[in-house]
PDB file of C-alpha atoms and ligand atoms in Angstrom:
ATOM      1  CA  MET A1205      20.595  -8.087   6.535  1.00 76.00           C
ATOM      2  CA  ASN A1206      19.814  -4.456   7.271  1.00 96.00           C
ATOM      3  CA  ARG A1207      18.468  -3.161   3.975  1.00 98.00           C
ATOM      4  CA  VAL A1208      16.334  -0.438   5.608  1.00 98.00           C
ATOM      5  CA  GLN A1209      18.434   0.214   8.696  1.00 98.00           C
ATOM      6  CA  GLY A1210      17.716   3.657  10.174  1.00 98.00           C
ATOM      7  CA  LYS A1211      14.455   4.164   8.350  1.00 98.00           C
ATOM      8  CA  VAL A1212      11.119   4.859  10.032  1.00 99.00           C
ATOM      9  CA  ALA A1213       7.974   3.695   8.252  1.00 99.00           C
ATOM     10  CA  ILE A1214       4.200   4.009   8.535  1.00 99.00           C
ATOM     11  CA  VAL A1215       2.304   1.031   7.014  1.00 99.00           C
ATOM     12  CA  THR A1216      -1.430   1.617   6.680  1.00 99.00           C
ATOM     13  CA  GLY A1217      -3.810  -1.344   6.817  1.00 98.00           C
ATOM     14  CA  GLY A1218      -0.853  -3.088   8.468  1.00 98.00           C
ATOM     15  CA  SER A1219      -2.722  -5.295  10.919  1.00 98.00           C
ATOM     16  CA  ARG A1220      -3.221  -8.217   8.540  1.00 98.00           C
ATOM     17  CA  GLY A1221      -2.843  -9.429   4.985  1.00 97.00           C
ATOM     18  CA  ILE A1222      -0.112  -7.929   2.806  1.00 98.00           C
ATOM     19  CA  GLY A1223       0.260  -4.932   5.148  1.00 98.00           C
ATOM     20  CA  ALA A1224       1.293  -7.239   7.996  1.00 98.00           C
ATOM     21  CA  ALA A1225       3.907  -8.826   5.704  1.00 98.00           C
ATOM     22  CA  TYR A1226       5.258  -5.336   4.944  1.00 99.00           C
ATOM     23  CA  ALA A1227       5.542  -4.544   8.649  1.00 99.00           C
ATOM     24  CA  ARG A1228       7.244  -7.851   9.395  1.00 98.00           C
ATOM     25  CA  LEU A1229       9.831  -7.539   6.622  1.00 98.00           C
ATOM     26  CA  LEU A1230      10.624  -3.878   7.342  1.00 98.00           C
ATOM     27  CA  VAL A1231      11.348  -4.719  10.987  1.00 98.00           C
ATOM     28  CA  ALA A1232      13.400  -7.778   9.998  1.00 98.00           C
ATOM     29  CA  GLU A1233      15.487  -5.568   7.749  1.00 98.00           C
ATOM     30  CA  GLY A1234      16.254  -2.945  10.382  1.00 98.00           C
ATOM     31  CA  ALA A1235      13.457  -0.342  10.144  1.00 98.00           C
ATOM     32  CA  LYS A1236      11.185   1.022  12.864  1.00 98.00           C
ATOM     33  CA  VAL A1237       7.537   0.629  11.901  1.00 99.00           C
ATOM     34  CA  VAL A1238       4.309   2.278  12.932  1.00 99.00           C
ATOM     35  CA  ILE A1239       1.420  -0.005  12.044  1.00 99.00           C
ATOM     36  CA  GLY A1240      -1.746   1.959  11.345  1.00 98.00           C
ATOM     37  CA  ASP A1241      -5.117   0.284  10.882  1.00 98.00           C
ATOM     38  CA  VAL A1242      -8.755   0.221  11.981  1.00 98.00           C
ATOM     39  CA  LEU A1243      -8.363  -3.362  13.239  1.00 98.00           C
ATOM     40  CA  ASP A1244      -6.990  -2.449  16.658  1.00 98.00           C
ATOM     41  CA  THR A1245      -6.829  -5.890  18.254  1.00 98.00           C
ATOM     42  CA  GLU A1246      -4.891  -7.493  15.382  1.00 98.00           C
ATOM     43  CA  GLY A1247      -2.632  -4.448  15.013  1.00 98.00           C
ATOM     44  CA  LYS A1248      -1.699  -4.357  18.700  1.00 98.00           C
ATOM     45  CA  ALA A1249      -0.983  -8.109  18.652  1.00 98.00           C
ATOM     46  CA  LEU A1250       1.282  -7.763  15.613  1.00 98.00           C
ATOM     47  CA  ALA A1251       3.190  -4.831  17.170  1.00 98.00           C
ATOM     48  CA  ALA A1252       3.670  -6.840  20.370  1.00 98.00           C
ATOM     49  CA  GLU A1253       4.979  -9.771  18.331  1.00 98.00           C
ATOM     50  CA  LEU A1254       7.475  -7.553  16.507  1.00 98.00           C
ATOM     51  CA  GLY A1255       8.831  -5.972  19.703  1.00 98.00           C
ATOM     52  CA  ALA A1256      10.390  -2.558  20.371  1.00 98.00           C
ATOM     53  CA  ASP A1257      10.928  -1.745  16.689  1.00 98.00           C
ATOM     54  CA  ALA A1258       7.162  -1.685  16.010  1.00 99.00           C
ATOM     55  CA  ALA A1259       4.231   0.242  17.454  1.00 99.00           C
ATOM     56  CA  TYR A1260       0.530   0.328  16.675  1.00 99.00           C
ATOM     57  CA  ILE A1261      -1.757   3.330  16.310  1.00 98.00           C
ATOM     58  CA  HIS A1262      -5.425   3.518  15.262  1.00 99.00           C
ATOM     59  CA  LEU A1263      -5.341   5.134  11.805  1.00 99.00           C
ATOM     60  CA  ASP A1264      -8.442   5.403   9.670  1.00 99.00           C
ATOM     61  CA  VAL A1265      -6.853   6.653   6.441  1.00 99.00           C
ATOM     62  CA  THR A1266      -9.950   8.737   5.592  1.00 99.00           C
ATOM     63  CA  GLN A1267      -9.482  10.878   8.720  1.00 98.00           C
ATOM     64  CA  THR A1268      -6.974  13.751   8.504  1.00 98.00           C
ATOM     65  CA  ALA A1269      -6.791  13.994  12.331  1.00 98.00           C
ATOM     66  CA  ASP A1270      -5.854  10.297  12.560  1.00 99.00           C
ATOM     67  CA  TRP A1271      -3.078  10.931  10.006  1.00 98.00           C
ATOM     68  CA  ALA A1272      -1.727  13.921  11.913  1.00 98.00           C
ATOM     69  CA  ALA A1273      -1.667  11.885  15.105  1.00 98.00           C
ATOM     70  CA  ALA A1274       0.072   8.950  13.410  1.00 98.00           C
ATOM     71  CA  VAL A1275       2.822  11.145  11.947  1.00 98.00           C
ATOM     72  CA  ALA A1276       3.389  12.883  15.321  1.00 98.00           C
ATOM     73  CA  PHE A1277       3.446   9.447  17.017  1.00 98.00           C
ATOM     74  CA  ALA A1278       6.038   8.111  14.565  1.00 98.00           C
ATOM     75  CA  VAL A1279       8.330  11.107  14.975  1.00 98.00           C
ATOM     76  CA  LYS A1280       7.943  11.109  18.786  1.00 98.00           C
ATOM     77  CA  THR A1281       8.489   7.372  19.115  1.00 98.00           C
ATOM     78  CA  PHE A1282      11.208   6.736  16.536  1.00 98.00           C
ATOM     79  CA  GLY A1283      12.708  10.184  15.782  1.00 98.00           C
ATOM     80  CA  SER A1284      11.778  10.745  12.112  1.00 98.00           C
ATOM     81  CA  LEU A1285       9.605   9.494   9.250  1.00 98.00           C
ATOM     82  CA  THR A1286      11.168   8.380   5.983  1.00 98.00           C
ATOM     83  CA  VAL A1287       8.958   5.604   4.530  1.00 99.00           C
ATOM     84  CA  LEU A1288       5.185   5.559   3.870  1.00 99.00           C
ATOM     85  CA  VAL A1289       3.418   2.453   2.594  1.00 99.00           C
ATOM     86  CA  ASN A1290      -0.088   3.473   1.569  1.00 99.00           C
ATOM     87  CA  ASN A1291      -1.557  -0.056   1.715  1.00 98.00           C
ATOM     88  CA  ALA A1292      -5.006   0.231   3.338  1.00 98.00           C
ATOM     89  CA  GLY A1293      -7.734  -0.679   0.906  1.00 98.00           C
ATOM     90  CA  ILE A1294     -11.110  -2.308   0.382  1.00 98.00           C
ATOM     91  CA  ALA A1295     -12.679  -4.018  -2.594  1.00 97.00           C
ATOM     92  CA  SER A1296     -16.294  -3.791  -3.725  1.00 93.00           C
ATOM     93  CA  GLY A1297     -18.191  -5.085  -6.732  1.00 95.00           C
ATOM     94  CA  ALA A1298     -21.535  -4.879  -8.542  1.00 98.00           C
ATOM     95  CA  ALA A1299     -22.827  -4.403 -12.062  1.00 98.00           C
ATOM     96  CA  ILE A1300     -22.600  -0.772 -13.172  1.00 98.00           C
ATOM     97  CA  THR A1301     -26.365  -0.225 -13.198  1.00 98.00           C
ATOM     98  CA  GLU A1302     -26.697  -1.566  -9.660  1.00 98.00           C
ATOM     99  CA  PHE A1303     -23.495  -0.199  -8.116  1.00 98.00           C
ATOM    100  CA  PRO A1304     -24.481   1.566  -4.878  1.00 98.00           C
ATOM    101  CA  LEU A1305     -23.314   5.184  -4.784  1.00 98.00           C
ATOM    102  CA  ASP A1306     -22.321   4.904  -1.109  1.00 98.00           C
ATOM    103  CA  MET A1307     -20.133   1.904  -1.966  1.00 98.00           C
ATOM    104  CA  TRP A1308     -18.461   3.901  -4.783  1.00 98.00           C
ATOM    105  CA  ARG A1309     -17.817   6.831  -2.453  1.00 98.00           C
ATOM    106  CA  LYS A1310     -16.504   4.629   0.410  1.00 98.00           C
ATOM    107  CA  THR A1311     -14.105   2.753  -1.874  1.00 98.00           C
ATOM    108  CA  LEU A1312     -12.749   5.956  -3.419  1.00 98.00           C
ATOM    109  CA  ASP A1313     -12.493   7.540   0.038  1.00 98.00           C
ATOM    110  CA  ILE A1314     -10.359   4.766   1.547  1.00 98.00           C
ATOM    111  CA  ASN A1315      -8.316   3.629  -1.450  1.00 98.00           C
ATOM    112  CA  LEU A1316      -7.667   6.948  -3.202  1.00 99.00           C
ATOM    113  CA  THR A1317      -8.407   9.860  -0.848  1.00 99.00           C
ATOM    114  CA  GLY A1318      -6.708   8.013   2.001  1.00 99.00           C
ATOM    115  CA  THR A1319      -3.562   7.709  -0.112  1.00 99.00           C
ATOM    116  CA  PHE A1320      -3.778  11.389  -1.013  1.00 98.00           C
ATOM    117  CA  ILE A1321      -4.140  12.609   2.568  1.00 98.00           C
ATOM    118  CA  GLY A1322      -1.303  10.313   3.699  1.00 98.00           C
ATOM    119  CA  MET A1323       1.108  11.814   1.198  1.00 99.00           C
ATOM    120  CA  GLN A1324       0.031  15.374   2.129  1.00 98.00           C
ATOM    121  CA  VAL A1325       0.649  14.811   5.807  1.00 98.00           C
ATOM    122  CA  VAL A1326       3.845  12.759   5.577  1.00 98.00           C
ATOM    123  CA  ILE A1327       5.803  14.716   2.972  1.00 98.00           C
ATOM    124  CA  PRO A1328       6.696  17.668   5.258  1.00 98.00           C
ATOM    125  CA  GLU A1329       8.446  15.198   7.636  1.00 98.00           C
ATOM    126  CA  MET A1330      10.304  13.637   4.709  1.00 98.00           C
ATOM    127  CA  VAL A1331      11.407  17.095   3.583  1.00 98.00           C
ATOM    128  CA  LYS A1332      12.766  17.693   7.112  1.00 98.00           C
ATOM    129  CA  ALA A1333      14.557  14.310   6.900  1.00 98.00           C
ATOM    130  CA  LYS A1334      15.999  15.303   3.516  1.00 98.00           C
ATOM    131  CA  GLY A1335      14.470  12.371   1.685  1.00 98.00           C
ATOM    132  CA  GLY A1336      12.083   9.485   1.814  1.00 98.00           C
ATOM    133  CA  SER A1337      10.224   6.787  -0.101  1.00 99.00           C
ATOM    134  CA  ILE A1338       6.465   6.581  -0.612  1.00 99.00           C
ATOM    135  CA  ILE A1339       5.074   3.289  -1.858  1.00 99.00           C
ATOM    136  CA  ASN A1340       1.457   3.443  -3.001  1.00 99.00           C
ATOM    137  CA  ILE A1341      -0.287   0.101  -3.322  1.00 99.00           C
ATOM    138  CA  SER A1342      -2.337   0.070  -6.514  1.00 99.00           C
ATOM    139  CA  SER A1343      -3.254  -3.230  -8.214  1.00 98.00           C
ATOM    140  CA  VAL A1344      -3.355  -4.912 -11.575  1.00 98.00           C
ATOM    141  CA  GLU A1345      -6.832  -3.321 -11.572  1.00 98.00           C
ATOM    142  CA  GLY A1346      -4.963   0.018 -11.789  1.00 98.00           C
ATOM    143  CA  LEU A1347      -3.626  -1.140 -15.157  1.00 98.00           C
ATOM    144  CA  ARG A1348      -6.709  -2.671 -16.840  1.00 97.00           C
ATOM    145  CA  GLY A1349     -10.471  -2.999 -16.467  1.00 96.00           C
ATOM    146  CA  SER A1350     -12.231  -5.653 -14.401  1.00 96.00           C
ATOM    147  CA  ALA A1351     -15.947  -6.376 -14.713  1.00 97.00           C
ATOM    148  CA  GLY A1352     -17.965  -5.156 -11.735  1.00 97.00           C
ATOM    149  CA  LEU A1353     -14.998  -3.691  -9.846  1.00 98.00           C
ATOM    150  CA  HIS A1354     -15.811  -0.141 -10.967  1.00 98.00           C
ATOM    151  CA  ALA A1355     -14.911   1.768  -7.821  1.00 98.00           C
ATOM    152  CA  TYR A1356     -11.892  -0.399  -7.093  1.00 98.00           C
ATOM    153  CA  VAL A1357     -10.589   0.023 -10.663  1.00 98.00           C
ATOM    154  CA  ALA A1358     -11.193   3.791 -10.550  1.00 98.00           C
ATOM    155  CA  SER A1359      -9.446   4.079  -7.195  1.00 98.00           C
ATOM    156  CA  LYS A1360      -6.433   2.021  -8.247  1.00 98.00           C
ATOM    157  CA  PHE A1361      -6.043   3.906 -11.574  1.00 98.00           C
ATOM    158  CA  GLY A1362      -6.245   7.067  -9.429  1.00 99.00           C
ATOM    159  CA  VAL A1363      -3.495   5.802  -7.102  1.00 99.00           C
ATOM    160  CA  ARG A1364      -1.319   5.036 -10.107  1.00 99.00           C
ATOM    161  CA  GLY A1365      -1.912   8.577 -11.413  1.00 99.00           C
ATOM    162  CA  ILE A1366      -1.287  10.586  -8.249  1.00 98.00           C
ATOM    163  CA  THR A1367       1.856   8.518  -7.674  1.00 99.00           C
ATOM    164  CA  LYS A1368       3.273  10.230 -10.754  1.00 99.00           C
ATOM    165  CA  SER A1369       1.970  13.747 -10.083  1.00 99.00           C
ATOM    166  CA  VAL A1370       3.310  13.675  -6.520  1.00 99.00           C
ATOM    167  CA  ALA A1371       6.615  12.133  -7.680  1.00 99.00           C
ATOM    168  CA  LEU A1372       7.028  15.161  -9.937  1.00 98.00           C
ATOM    169  CA  ASP A1373       6.321  17.559  -7.045  1.00 98.00           C
ATOM    170  CA  VAL A1374       8.777  16.044  -4.569  1.00 99.00           C
ATOM    171  CA  ALA A1375      11.702  14.694  -6.630  1.00 98.00           C
ATOM    172  CA  LYS A1376      13.593  17.908  -5.780  1.00 98.00           C
ATOM    173  CA  TYR A1377      13.460  16.966  -2.077  1.00 98.00           C
ATOM    174  CA  GLY A1378      14.944  13.537  -2.577  1.00 98.00           C
ATOM    175  CA  ILE A1379      11.585  11.855  -2.054  1.00 99.00           C
ATOM    176  CA  ARG A1380      10.717   8.957  -4.362  1.00 99.00           C
ATOM    177  CA  VAL A1381       7.081   7.921  -4.999  1.00 99.00           C
ATOM    178  CA  ASN A1382       6.277   4.643  -6.745  1.00 99.00           C
ATOM    179  CA  SER A1383       3.290   2.334  -7.180  1.00 99.00           C
ATOM    180  CA  ILE A1384       3.115  -1.445  -6.746  1.00 99.00           C
ATOM    181  CA  HIS A1385       0.598  -3.421  -8.795  1.00 98.00           C
ATOM    182  CA  PRO A1386      -0.033  -6.862  -7.283  1.00 98.00           C
ATOM    183  CA  GLY A1387      -2.018  -9.581  -9.018  1.00 98.00           C
ATOM    184  CA  LEU A1388      -3.796 -12.255  -6.940  1.00 98.00           C
ATOM    185  CA  ILE A1389      -2.314 -12.458  -3.447  1.00 98.00           C
ATOM    186  CA  GLU A1390      -3.694 -14.815  -0.798  1.00 97.00           C
ATOM    187  CA  THR A1391      -5.183 -12.673   1.938  1.00 97.00           C
ATOM    188  CA  PRO A1392      -8.542 -12.262   3.721  1.00 94.00           C
ATOM    189  CA  MET A1393      -9.544  -9.827   0.917  1.00 93.00           C
ATOM    190  CA  THR A1394      -9.254 -12.515  -1.801  1.00 96.00           C
ATOM    191  CA  LYS A1395     -10.403 -15.632   0.090  1.00 94.00           C
ATOM    192  CA  SER A1396     -13.320 -16.150  -2.321  1.00 94.00           C
ATOM    193  CA  ILE A1397     -11.182 -15.910  -5.505  1.00 94.00           C
ATOM    194  CA  LYS A1398      -9.630 -19.069  -6.977  1.00 95.00           C
ATOM    195  CA  ALA A1399      -6.347 -18.779  -8.909  1.00 96.00           C
ATOM    196  CA  ALA A1400      -7.753 -21.297 -11.416  1.00 94.00           C
ATOM    197  CA  ASP A1401     -10.494 -18.836 -12.344  1.00 92.00           C
ATOM    198  CA  LEU A1402      -7.911 -16.275 -13.542  1.00 93.00           C
ATOM    199  CA  GLN A1403      -5.541 -16.532 -16.516  1.00 91.00           C
ATOM    200  CA  ILE A1404      -2.339 -16.446 -14.496  1.00 95.00           C
ATOM    201  CA  PRO A1405       0.591 -17.686 -16.638  1.00 95.00           C
ATOM    202  CA  MET A1406       2.456 -18.833 -13.515  1.00 96.00           C
ATOM    203  CA  GLY A1407      -0.674 -20.780 -12.501  1.00 95.00           C
ATOM    204  CA  ARG A1408      -0.936 -19.720  -8.889  1.00 98.00           C
ATOM    205  CA  ALA A1409      -1.705 -16.904  -6.487  1.00 98.00           C
ATOM    206  CA  ALA A1410       1.188 -15.300  -4.587  1.00 98.00           C
ATOM    207  CA  GLN A1411       1.867 -15.079  -0.866  1.00 98.00           C
ATOM    208  CA  PRO A1412       2.050 -11.673   0.846  1.00 98.00           C
ATOM    209  CA  ASP A1413       5.795 -11.916   1.441  1.00 98.00           C
ATOM    210  CA  GLU A1414       6.389 -12.086  -2.320  1.00 98.00           C
ATOM    211  CA  VAL A1415       4.930  -8.572  -2.651  1.00 98.00           C
ATOM    212  CA  ALA A1416       6.694  -7.459   0.512  1.00 98.00           C
ATOM    213  CA  ARG A1417      10.092  -8.076  -1.111  1.00 98.00           C
ATOM    214  CA  MET A1418       9.183  -5.646  -3.899  1.00 98.00           C
ATOM    215  CA  MET A1419       8.093  -3.056  -1.307  1.00 99.00           C
ATOM    216  CA  LEU A1420      11.379  -3.556   0.559  1.00 98.00           C
ATOM    217  CA  PHE A1421      13.407  -2.755  -2.550  1.00 98.00           C
ATOM    218  CA  LEU A1422      11.440   0.470  -3.100  1.00 99.00           C
ATOM    219  CA  ALA A1423      11.713   1.470   0.596  1.00 99.00           C
ATOM    220  CA  SER A1424      15.462   0.914   0.566  1.00 98.00           C
ATOM    221  CA  ASP A1425      18.222   3.032  -0.938  1.00 98.00           C
ATOM    222  CA  GLU A1426      18.695   0.249  -3.533  1.00 98.00           C
ATOM    223  CA  ALA A1427      15.849   1.928  -5.440  1.00 98.00           C
ATOM    224  CA  SER A1428      17.703   5.283  -5.445  1.00 98.00           C
ATOM    225  CA  TYR A1429      16.910   6.088  -9.093  1.00 98.00           C
ATOM    226  CA  SER A1430      13.298   4.857  -9.279  1.00 98.00           C
ATOM    227  CA  THR A1431      10.446   7.350  -8.983  1.00 99.00           C
ATOM    228  CA  GLY A1432       7.025   7.794 -10.526  1.00 99.00           C
ATOM    229  CA  ALA A1433       7.238   4.201 -11.741  1.00 98.00           C
ATOM    230  CA  GLU A1434       4.937   1.142 -11.758  1.00 98.00           C
ATOM    231  CA  PHE A1435       6.170  -2.128 -10.266  1.00 98.00           C
ATOM    232  CA  VAL A1436       4.040  -5.059 -11.367  1.00 98.00           C
ATOM    233  CA  ILE A1437       4.104  -8.361  -9.445  1.00 98.00           C
ATOM    234  CA  ASP A1438       1.385 -10.571 -10.915  1.00 98.00           C
ATOM    235  CA  GLY A1439       2.754 -13.911 -12.116  1.00 98.00           C
ATOM    236  CA  GLY A1440       2.382 -12.649 -15.666  1.00 97.00           C
ATOM    237  CA  LEU A1441      -1.338 -11.872 -15.368  1.00 96.00           C
ATOM    238  CA  THR A1442      -1.263  -8.559 -17.259  1.00 96.00           C
ATOM    239  CA  MET A1443       1.387  -9.340 -19.880  1.00 94.00           C
ATOM    240  CA  GLY A1444      -1.269 -10.488 -22.303  1.00 87.00           C
ATOM    241  CA  VAL A1445      -1.915 -14.158 -23.066  1.00 75.00           C
ATOM    242  CA  PRO A1446      -2.032 -14.495 -26.876  1.00 76.00           C
ATOM    243  CA  HIS A1447      -3.323 -18.133 -27.035  1.00 77.00           C
ATOM    244  CA  ALA A1448      -5.370 -20.434 -24.821  1.00 71.00           C
TER     245      ALA A1448
HETATM  246  P1  NDP B2010      -6.861  -7.035   3.634  1.00 54.40           P
HETATM  247  O1  NDP B2010      -8.359  -6.789   3.567  1.00 54.40           O
HETATM  248  O2  NDP B2010      -6.405  -8.360   4.107  1.00 54.40           O
HETATM  249  O3  NDP B2010      -6.169  -5.943   4.544  1.00 54.40           O
HETATM  250  C1  NDP B2010      -6.477  -4.577   4.385  1.00 54.40           C
HETATM  251  C2  NDP B2010      -6.401  -3.896   5.700  1.00 54.40           C
HETATM  252  O4  NDP B2010      -6.765  -2.501   5.558  1.00 54.40           O
HETATM  253  C3  NDP B2010      -7.376  -4.462   6.714  1.00 54.40           C
HETATM  254  O5  NDP B2010      -6.778  -4.608   7.964  1.00 54.40           O
HETATM  255  C4  NDP B2010      -8.506  -3.444   6.655  1.00 54.40           C
HETATM  256  O6  NDP B2010      -9.368  -3.446   7.771  1.00 54.40           O
HETATM  257  C5  NDP B2010      -7.705  -2.171   6.549  1.00 54.40           C
HETATM  258  N1  NDP B2010      -8.542  -1.032   6.286  1.00 54.40           N
HETATM  259  C6  NDP B2010      -9.736  -0.979   5.660  1.00 54.40           C
HETATM  260  N2  NDP B2010     -10.201   0.284   5.692  1.00 54.40           N
HETATM  261  C7  NDP B2010      -9.290   1.064   6.334  1.00 54.40           C
HETATM  262  C8  NDP B2010      -9.210   2.429   6.692  1.00 54.40           C
HETATM  263  N3  NDP B2010     -10.201   3.292   6.406  1.00 54.40           N
HETATM  264  N4  NDP B2010      -8.109   2.867   7.331  1.00 54.40           N
HETATM  265  C9  NDP B2010      -7.121   1.988   7.668  1.00 54.40           C
HETATM  266  N5  NDP B2010      -7.150   0.706   7.386  1.00 54.40           N
HETATM  267  C10 NDP B2010      -8.226   0.208   6.736  1.00 54.40           C
HETATM  268  O7  NDP B2010      -6.337  -6.683   2.201  1.00 54.40           O
HETATM  269  P2  NDP B2010      -5.001  -7.141   1.414  1.00 54.40           P
HETATM  270  O8  NDP B2010      -3.890  -7.341   2.372  1.00 54.40           O
HETATM  271  O9  NDP B2010      -5.348  -8.186   0.465  1.00 54.40           O
HETATM  272  O10 NDP B2010      -4.732  -5.820   0.563  1.00 54.40           O
HETATM  273  C11 NDP B2010      -3.837  -4.794   0.940  1.00 54.40           C
HETATM  274  C12 NDP B2010      -3.724  -3.779  -0.204  1.00 54.40           C
HETATM  275  O11 NDP B2010      -3.268  -4.465  -1.361  1.00 54.40           O
HETATM  276  C13 NDP B2010      -5.060  -3.141  -0.577  1.00 54.40           C
HETATM  277  O12 NDP B2010      -4.856  -1.804  -0.968  1.00 54.40           O
HETATM  278  C14 NDP B2010      -5.489  -3.954  -1.809  1.00 54.40           C
HETATM  279  O13 NDP B2010      -6.360  -3.238  -2.650  1.00 54.40           O
HETATM  280  C15 NDP B2010      -4.135  -4.202  -2.449  1.00 54.40           C
HETATM  281  N6  NDP B2010      -4.138  -5.358  -3.347  1.00 54.40           N
HETATM  282  C16 NDP B2010      -4.457  -6.618  -2.875  1.00 54.40           C
HETATM  283  C17 NDP B2010      -4.437  -7.688  -3.757  1.00 54.40           C
HETATM  284  C18 NDP B2010      -4.738  -9.056  -3.315  1.00 54.40           C
HETATM  285  O14 NDP B2010      -4.826  -9.984  -4.198  1.00 54.40           O
HETATM  286  N7  NDP B2010      -4.908  -9.368  -2.051  1.00 54.40           N
HETATM  287  C19 NDP B2010      -4.126  -7.481  -5.171  1.00 54.40           C
HETATM  288  C20 NDP B2010      -3.814  -6.137  -5.537  1.00 54.40           C
HETATM  289  C21 NDP B2010      -3.825  -5.126  -4.659  1.00 54.40           C
HETATM  290  P3  NDP B2010     -10.920  -3.994   7.599  1.00 54.40           P
HETATM  291  O15 NDP B2010     -10.836  -5.466   7.711  1.00 54.40           O
HETATM  292  O16 NDP B2010     -11.651  -3.351   8.711  1.00 54.40           O
HETATM  293  O17 NDP B2010     -11.437  -3.587   6.242  1.00 54.40           O
END
């Protein structure tokens, strides 16, 4: 299948976890992929595994210069830039009265400001290409509260919000911007969380490739009429469980 044939993507935080699943599926479905991350060893190994259709670049999403270099690298290596998956993120938690300010700032900087800078830098290339798809990775914590996860919740609500404001700005250029809201996905980020401790109607965590299939739909032209929208993939976690 070649559902994203001819497209060129940047996937941030693409060295491992769900980001690596995005990179793998995009390549399998015909796209060229630039993997950006701060984990250089893992990122280079993944790009080598994926072959000529993938390349790795060091991309700290909080750094505008890294973004500019990554966009130039994608265009030079693969000819254009038409898909951005803003996936890089960190989680942090503490009670509100003890939440360290530097942890708040770092979480907002990576999860929200990183997504903002990425869209700023990538959109001019998508305008040149006469269209594109931006997929911002929010969370179920961008839809509801979660005790202790104050900075993470704020960042993911923020990602959900700027997805819509940017979608409004760029619809006229044929650029779609959507958010994905995963529930519990098995990755290094969630290794200490047990599915049994959450009220998941489907009774299990998901694997990264289950989220990747949603991303693939949004990256492809199959999602031609979807923009500014929220795509939830959470095993029913946020639908509301009326009875025990
Ligand atoms: P992982 O921690 O496994 O992977 C995230 C990747 O992003 C890591 O390689 C990480 O590197 C990298 N990263 C961290 N900071 C930066 C930065 N400044 N610039 C570039 N890359 C960076 O996380 P997941 O795969 O689980 O999560 C991916 C995304 O999905 C995140 O945005 C997360 O919030 C979201 N999500 C995850 C869920 C889950 O259940 N796993 C649920 C809902 C949303 P390093 O190890 O150095 O931090």
